[in-house]
Coordinates of C-alpha atoms and ligand atoms in Angstrom, one line a residue:
X1 CA -11.0 -5.8 -7.1
X2 CA -8.3 -8.5 -6.5
X3 CA -6.0 -9.3 -9.5
X4 CA -4.9 -12.8 -9.9
X5 CA -4.6 -13.3 -13.7
X6 CA -2.0 -11.4 -15.6
X7 CA -0.4 -11.0 -19.0
X8 CA 3.1 -9.6 -19.4
X9 CA 3.7 -8.3 -22.9
X10 CA 7.4 -8.2 -23.8
X11 CA 9.1 -11.0 -22.0
X12 CA 12.6 -9.6 -22.0
X13 CA 14.8 -8.4 -19.1
X14 CA 12.2 -6.5 -17.2
X15 CA 9.1 -8.4 -18.4
X16 CA 10.8 -11.7 -17.3
X17 CA 11.6 -10.3 -13.9
X18 CA 8.1 -8.9 -13.4
X19 CA 6.6 -12.3 -14.4
X20 CA 8.8 -14.0 -11.8
X21 CA 7.7 -11.7 -9.0
X22 CA 4.0 -12.0 -9.8
X23 CA 4.1 -15.8 -10.4
X24 CA 5.9 -16.2 -7.0
X25 CA 3.1 -14.2 -5.4
X26 CA 0.7 -16.9 -6.7
X27 CA -0.7 -15.2 -9.7
X28 CA -1.4 -16.9 -13.0
X29 CA 0.9 -15.2 -15.6
X30 CA 0.8 -15.4 -19.4
X31 CA 4.0 -14.2 -21.3
X32 CA 3.9 -12.9 -24.8
X33 CA 6.5 -11.5 -27.2
X34 CA 7.1 -11.0 -30.9
X35 CA 6.6 -14.7 -31.6
X36 CA 5.5 -17.8 -29.8
X37 CA 9.1 -19.1 -29.9
X38 CA 10.6 -16.0 -28.2
X39 CA 7.9 -16.1 -25.5
X40 CA 8.5 -19.8 -24.9
X41 CA 12.3 -19.4 -24.8
X42 CA 11.9 -16.6 -22.3
X43 CA 9.6 -18.7 -20.1
X44 CA 12.3 -21.4 -20.0
X45 CA 15.0 -18.7 -19.3
X46 CA 13.1 -17.3 -16.3
X47 CA 12.5 -20.8 -14.8
X48 CA 16.2 -21.7 -15.1
X49 CA 17.2 -18.3 -13.7
X50 CA 14.8 -18.9 -10.8
X51 CA 16.4 -22.2 -10.0
X52 CA 19.8 -20.5 -9.9
X53 CA 18.4 -17.7 -7.7
X54 CA 17.0 -20.4 -5.3
X55 CA 20.4 -22.1 -5.1
X56 CA 21.9 -18.7 -4.0
X57 CA 19.0 -18.4 -1.5
X58 CA 17.8 -15.3 -3.3
X59 CA 14.4 -16.9 -4.1
X60 CA 12.5 -19.5 -2.0
X61 CA 13.7 -23.1 -2.5
X62 CA 10.7 -24.2 -4.8
X63 CA 10.7 -20.9 -6.9
X64 CA 11.5 -22.6 -10.2
X65 CA 8.6 -25.1 -9.7
X66 CA 6.2 -22.4 -8.7
X67 CA 7.2 -20.3 -11.8
X68 CA 6.9 -23.3 -14.1
X69 CA 3.4 -24.0 -12.7
X70 CA 2.2 -20.4 -12.8
X71 CA 3.7 -19.0 -16.0
X72 CA 2.7 -20.1 -19.5
X73 CA 3.8 -18.7 -22.9
X74 CA 1.2 -17.5 -25.4
X75 CA 1.5 -17.7 -29.2
X76 CA 0.4 -14.0 -29.6
X77 CA -0.3 -10.9 -27.7
X78 CA -4.0 -11.2 -28.4
X79 CA -4.0 -14.8 -26.9
X80 CA -2.0 -13.7 -23.9
X81 CA -4.3 -10.9 -22.8
X82 CA -7.6 -12.7 -23.4
X83 CA -9.6 -12.8 -20.2
X84 CA -6.9 -11.6 -17.8
X85 CA -7.5 -8.9 -15.2
X86 CA -4.2 -7.0 -15.6
X87 CA -1.7 -6.6 -18.4
X88 CA 1.8 -5.2 -17.9
X89 CA 3.4 -3.9 -21.1
X90 CA 7.3 -4.2 -21.1
X91 CA 8.2 -3.8 -24.8
X92 CA 11.2 -1.7 -25.8
X93 CA 11.3 2.1 -24.9
X94 CA 10.4 3.1 -28.5
X95 CA 7.2 5.2 -28.6
X96 CA 5.9 3.7 -31.9
X97 CA 6.4 0.2 -30.6
X98 CA 4.6 1.0 -27.3
X99 CA 1.8 2.8 -29.1
X100 CA 1.1 -0.1 -31.4
X101 CA 1.3 -2.7 -28.6
X102 CA -1.0 -0.7 -26.3
X103 CA -3.5 -0.4 -29.1
X104 CA -3.5 -4.1 -29.7
X105 CA -3.7 -5.0 -26.0
X106 CA -6.6 -2.7 -25.4
X107 CA -8.5 -3.8 -28.5
X108 CA -8.1 -7.5 -27.6
X109 CA -9.2 -7.0 -23.9
X110 CA -11.5 -4.0 -23.4
X111 CA -11.7 -4.3 -19.6
X112 CA -8.3 -5.4 -18.2
X113 CA -6.3 -2.8 -16.2
X114 CA -3.2 -2.0 -18.3
X115 CA 0.1 -0.9 -16.9
X116 CA 3.2 0.3 -18.8
X117 CA 6.7 -0.2 -17.5
X118 CA 8.0 2.8 -19.5
X119 CA 10.9 4.6 -17.8
X120 CA 10.5 7.9 -19.5
X121 CA 7.5 8.2 -21.9
X122 CA 4.5 10.4 -20.8
X123 CA 1.7 8.2 -19.6
X124 CA -0.8 10.8 -20.9
X125 CA 0.7 10.5 -24.4
X126 CA 0.7 6.6 -24.2
X127 CA -3.0 6.8 -23.0
X128 CA -4.0 8.2 -26.4
X129 CA -3.3 4.8 -27.9
X130 CA -5.3 2.9 -25.4
X131 CA -9.0 2.0 -25.8
X132 CA -10.9 2.9 -22.6
X133 CA -7.8 4.7 -21.2
X134 CA -9.3 5.2 -17.7
X135 CA -7.9 1.7 -16.9
X136 CA -4.4 2.6 -18.0
X137 CA -1.5 3.8 -15.8
X138 CA 2.3 3.6 -15.6
X139 CA 3.6 0.7 -13.4
X140 CA 7.3 1.3 -13.3
X141 CA 9.4 -1.4 -11.8
X142 CA 13.1 -0.8 -11.1
X143 CA 16.0 -3.0 -12.2
X144 CA 16.4 -5.8 -11.1
X145 CA 12.6 -6.2 -10.8
X146 CA 12.8 -9.4 -8.6
X147 CA 14.9 -7.7 -6.0
X148 CA 14.1 -3.9 -5.9
X149 CA 10.9 -3.4 -3.9
X150 CA 9.8 0.1 -5.1
X151 CA 7.4 0.5 -8.0
X152 CA 6.1 3.9 -9.3
X153 CA 2.4 4.0 -10.1
X154 CA 1.7 6.8 -12.5
X155 CA -2.0 7.6 -13.3
X156 CA -2.7 10.0 -16.1
X157 CA -5.4 12.6 -15.9
X158 CA -8.3 10.2 -16.4
X159 CA -7.1 7.0 -14.8
X160 CA -9.7 5.8 -12.4
X161 CA -8.6 5.5 -8.8
X162 CA -9.9 1.9 -8.5
X163 CA -7.4 0.8 -11.1
X164 CA -4.5 2.4 -9.2
X165 CA -5.8 0.8 -6.0
X166 CA -6.1 -2.7 -7.5
X167 CA -2.5 -2.6 -8.9
X168 CA -1.2 -1.3 -5.5
X169 CA -2.9 -4.1 -3.7
X170 CA -1.5 -6.7 -6.2
X171 CA 2.1 -5.2 -5.8
X172 CA 1.9 -5.2 -2.0
X173 CA 0.8 -8.9 -2.1
X174 CA 3.9 -9.6 -4.1
X175 CA 6.1 -7.9 -1.5
X176 CA 6.6 -4.6 -3.4
X177 CA 6.3 -1.1 -2.1
X178 CA 4.2 1.0 -4.6
X179 CA 4.1 4.8 -4.5
X180 CA 1.8 6.9 -6.6
X181 CA 3.4 9.8 -8.5
X182 CA 2.1 12.4 -11.0
X183 CA 2.7 11.9 -14.8
X184 CA 5.6 14.4 -14.9
X185 CA 8.8 14.1 -17.0
X186 CA 11.2 11.6 -15.4
X187 CA 8.6 10.7 -12.8
X188 CA 10.4 10.6 -9.4
X189 CA 13.0 7.8 -9.6
X190 CA 14.7 8.9 -12.8
X191 CA 14.5 12.6 -12.0
X192 CA 16.3 12.1 -8.7
X193 CA 18.8 9.5 -10.1
X194 CA 19.8 11.8 -12.9
X195 CA 20.1 14.9 -10.6
X196 CA 22.7 12.9 -8.6
X197 CA 24.4 11.6 -11.7
X198 CA 24.4 15.1 -13.3
X199 CA 26.2 16.6 -10.3
X200 CA 28.6 13.6 -10.0
X201 CA 29.6 14.1 -13.7
X202 CA 30.2 17.8 -13.3
X203 CA 32.4 17.1 -10.3
X204 CA 34.4 14.6 -12.3
X205 CA 34.7 16.9 -15.3
X206 CA 35.8 19.8 -13.1
X207 CA 38.5 17.6 -11.6
X208 CA 37.1 17.9 -8.1
X209 CA 37.5 14.1 -7.7
X210 CA 37.8 11.0 -9.9
X211 CA 34.9 8.8 -10.8
X212 CA 36.3 6.1 -8.4
X213 CA 36.5 8.5 -5.5
X214 CA 33.1 10.0 -6.1
X215 CA 31.6 6.5 -6.1
X216 CA 33.5 5.8 -2.9
X217 CA 32.4 9.0 -1.2
X218 CA 28.7 8.5 -2.2
X219 CA 28.5 4.9 -0.9
X220 CA 30.5 5.5 2.3
X221 CA 28.8 8.8 3.4
X222 CA 25.2 9.7 2.6
X223 CA 24.7 6.5 0.6
X224 CA 24.7 4.6 3.9
X225 CA 21.5 6.5 4.9
X226 CA 19.5 5.9 1.9
X227 CA 18.2 2.3 2.5
X228 CA 16.6 3.8 5.7
X229 CA 15.8 7.5 5.1
X230 CA 14.8 9.6 2.2
X231 CA 15.9 13.2 1.5
X232 CA 13.2 14.8 3.7
X233 CA 13.9 12.6 6.7
X234 CA 17.6 13.2 6.3
X235 CA 17.1 17.0 6.1
X236 CA 14.9 16.9 9.2
X237 CA 17.6 15.0 11.1
X238 CA 20.4 17.3 9.9
X239 CA 18.4 20.5 10.8
X240 CA 16.7 22.7 8.3
X241 CA 18.5 25.8 9.5
X242 CA 21.8 23.9 8.7
X243 CA 20.4 23.1 5.3
X244 CA 19.5 26.7 4.7
X245 CA 23.0 27.8 5.7
X246 CA 24.6 25.2 3.3
X247 CA 22.4 26.5 0.5
X248 CA 23.8 30.0 1.1
X249 CA 27.4 28.6 0.9
X250 CA 26.6 26.8 -2.3
X251 CA 25.1 30.0 -3.8
X252 CA 28.4 31.8 -3.5
X253 CA 29.3 29.9 -6.7
X254 CA 26.1 28.3 -8.0
X255 CA 23.5 31.1 -7.5
X256 CA 20.7 29.6 -9.5
X257 CA 21.4 25.9 -9.4
X258 CA 21.3 25.9 -5.6
X259 CA 18.7 28.5 -5.0
X260 CA 17.1 27.9 -1.6
X261 CA 13.8 26.0 -2.1
X262 CA 10.8 28.0 -1.0
X263 CA 9.5 25.0 1.1
X264 CA 12.7 25.0 3.1
X265 CA 12.8 28.7 3.7
X266 CA 9.1 28.8 4.8
X267 CA 9.7 26.0 7.4
X268 CA 12.8 27.8 8.8
X269 CA 10.9 31.1 9.0
X270 CA 8.2 29.3 11.0
X271 CA 10.9 27.9 13.4
X272 CA 10.2 24.3 12.1
X273 CA 13.8 23.1 12.0
X274 CA 13.3 19.4 11.7
X275 CA 13.7 16.7 14.4
X276 CA 15.2 19.1 17.0
X277 CA 12.1 21.2 17.0
X278 CA 9.6 18.3 16.5
X279 CA 8.5 19.5 13.2
X280 CA 9.9 19.8 9.7
X281 CA 9.1 18.1 6.3
X282 CA 8.0 15.0 8.1
X283 CA 5.9 14.6 11.2
X284 CA 8.0 13.4 14.1
X285 CA 6.7 12.9 17.6
X286 CA 9.4 14.6 19.8
X287 CA 8.9 11.8 22.4
X288 CA 10.3 9.3 19.8
X289 CA 13.6 11.2 19.0
X290 CA 15.7 8.9 21.2
X291 CA 14.2 5.9 19.5
X292 CA 14.9 7.4 16.1
X293 CA 18.5 8.1 16.9
X294 CA 19.0 4.6 18.3
X295 CA 17.4 3.1 15.2
X296 CA 19.6 5.2 12.9
X297 CA 22.8 4.2 14.7
X298 CA 22.0 0.5 14.7
X299 CA 21.0 0.7 11.0
X300 CA 24.3 2.2 9.9
X301 CA 26.4 -0.2 12.0
X302 CA 24.5 -3.2 10.6
X303 CA 24.7 -2.0 7.0
X304 CA 28.4 -1.7 7.4
X305 CA 28.5 -5.2 8.9
X306 CA 26.7 -6.4 5.8
X307 CA 29.1 -4.6 3.5
X308 CA 32.0 -6.2 5.3
X309 CA 30.4 -9.6 5.1
X310 CA 29.7 -9.3 1.3
X311 CA 33.2 -7.8 0.6
X312 CA 34.0 -5.4 -2.2
X313 CA 32.1 -5.5 -5.5
X314 CA 34.1 -6.3 -8.7
X315 CA 34.6 -2.7 -9.6
X316 CA 36.3 -2.1 -6.3
X317 CA 38.4 -5.3 -6.3
X318 CA 40.8 -3.7 -8.8
X319 CA 41.5 -0.6 -6.7
Ligands
NAI401 P1 14.3 -5.9 -23.4 O1 14.8 -5.5 -24.7 O2 15.1 -6.8 -22.5 O3 12.8 -6.5 -23.6 C1 11.8 -6.1 -24.5 C2 11.1 -7.3 -25.0 O4 10.0 -6.9 -25.8 C3 12.0 -8.3 -25.8 O5 11.8 -9.6 -25.3 C4 11.4 -8.1 -27.2 O6 11.5 -9.3 -28.0 C5 10.0 -7.7 -26.9 N1 9.3 -7.0 -28.0 C6 9.8 -6.1 -28.9 N2 8.9 -5.7 -29.7 C7 7.8 -6.4 -29.4 C8 6.5 -6.4 -30.0 N3 6.2 -5.7 -31.0 N4 5.6 -7.2 -29.4 C9 5.9 -8.0 -28.3 N5 7.1 -8.0 -27.7 C10 8.0 -7.2 -28.3 O7 13.9 -4.5 -22.7 P2 13.8 -4.2 -21.1 O8 15.1 -3.7 -20.6 O9 13.1 -5.3 -20.5 O10 12.8 -2.9 -21.2 C11 11.4 -3.0 -21.3 C12 10.7 -1.7 -20.8 O11 11.1 -1.6 -19.4 C13 11.2 -0.5 -21.5 O12 10.1 0.4 -21.5 C14 12.2 0.1 -20.5 O13 12.4 1.5 -20.6 C15 11.6 -0.3 -19.2 N6 12.5 -0.4 -18.0 C16 13.8 -0.9 -18.2 C17 14.7 -1.0 -17.1 C18 16.0 -1.6 -17.3 O14 16.9 -1.4 -16.4 N7 16.3 -2.4 -18.3 C19 14.3 -0.4 -15.8 C20 12.9 0.1 -15.7 C21 12.1 0.1 -16.8

């Protein structure tokens, strides 16, 4: 199934950005909100914003015209969802509001695939408010939706795979990078982001470094790697035996918080130490290691050039 007609319910910050992305991909998008007036005002807002983005060359030159042509505002949620193939719900993160809205959407359109942009609420719990819930899944964009490519797709126990596939195809056609994750608390994005934030806060509270210096250290050390490599590729390149040793050091103070993960210990026991042995968490062809290192080096130099070109962000201008 190819999706080309969409309703976005909740036309605020995230809903507006999602509508821009999908309209720019050529889809026909209907916006709805608490009233016809709010939906209409938000349509005007995202068109004006698209014009400003185009002037900054962040969107294509005719983005505002494309969005004006492809997005319309509906008088009600029921009118918006009528006859569309996909509905993305982006109302506030209040369970009762989401529950009511998903009930109304699913009653008004019994066949459309329905996605929720929830950041934190269990998809299985939200599914209990959806009629025909096998067409329902989490479709979690990151902020700012127009510019961050990754989108988490979160099926619940009875979501049909064809619904996940159809949304993934839609997102890829809009230039996004969907990844499917299980319906577990925090999903992947927020669980990882909050793990980092949690440790950063502890370091600050213990007086190990200031907030300014922790931010500086993160963005000038391992933060440089993250646009290119995730934690498993990074661990494989560092060497899993090195990681195991670092865990032992961390355990001298944080016995439980930094217990060595079983998956790491098992790989080390098997002699799979990452890139240097040709096997680790990720499959790496040993013949391509030189190519990997060359890519890595160029990536870091070029990202530093971009940082130099853009200059410091406003937080850092003061320091
Ligand atoms: P927002 O407050 O900017 O937008 C919510 C919109 O829903 C508003 O336009 C509001 O008028 C409308 N609304 C409220 N009640 C409604 C109702 N009963 N019927 C129809 N429309 C209604 O909120 P935001 O930030 O766009 O968040 C929306 C969802 O996206 C939340 O679930 C949030 O957790 C999620 N999200 C937010 C991110 C962020 O950084 N802001 C990032 C990723 C997900």
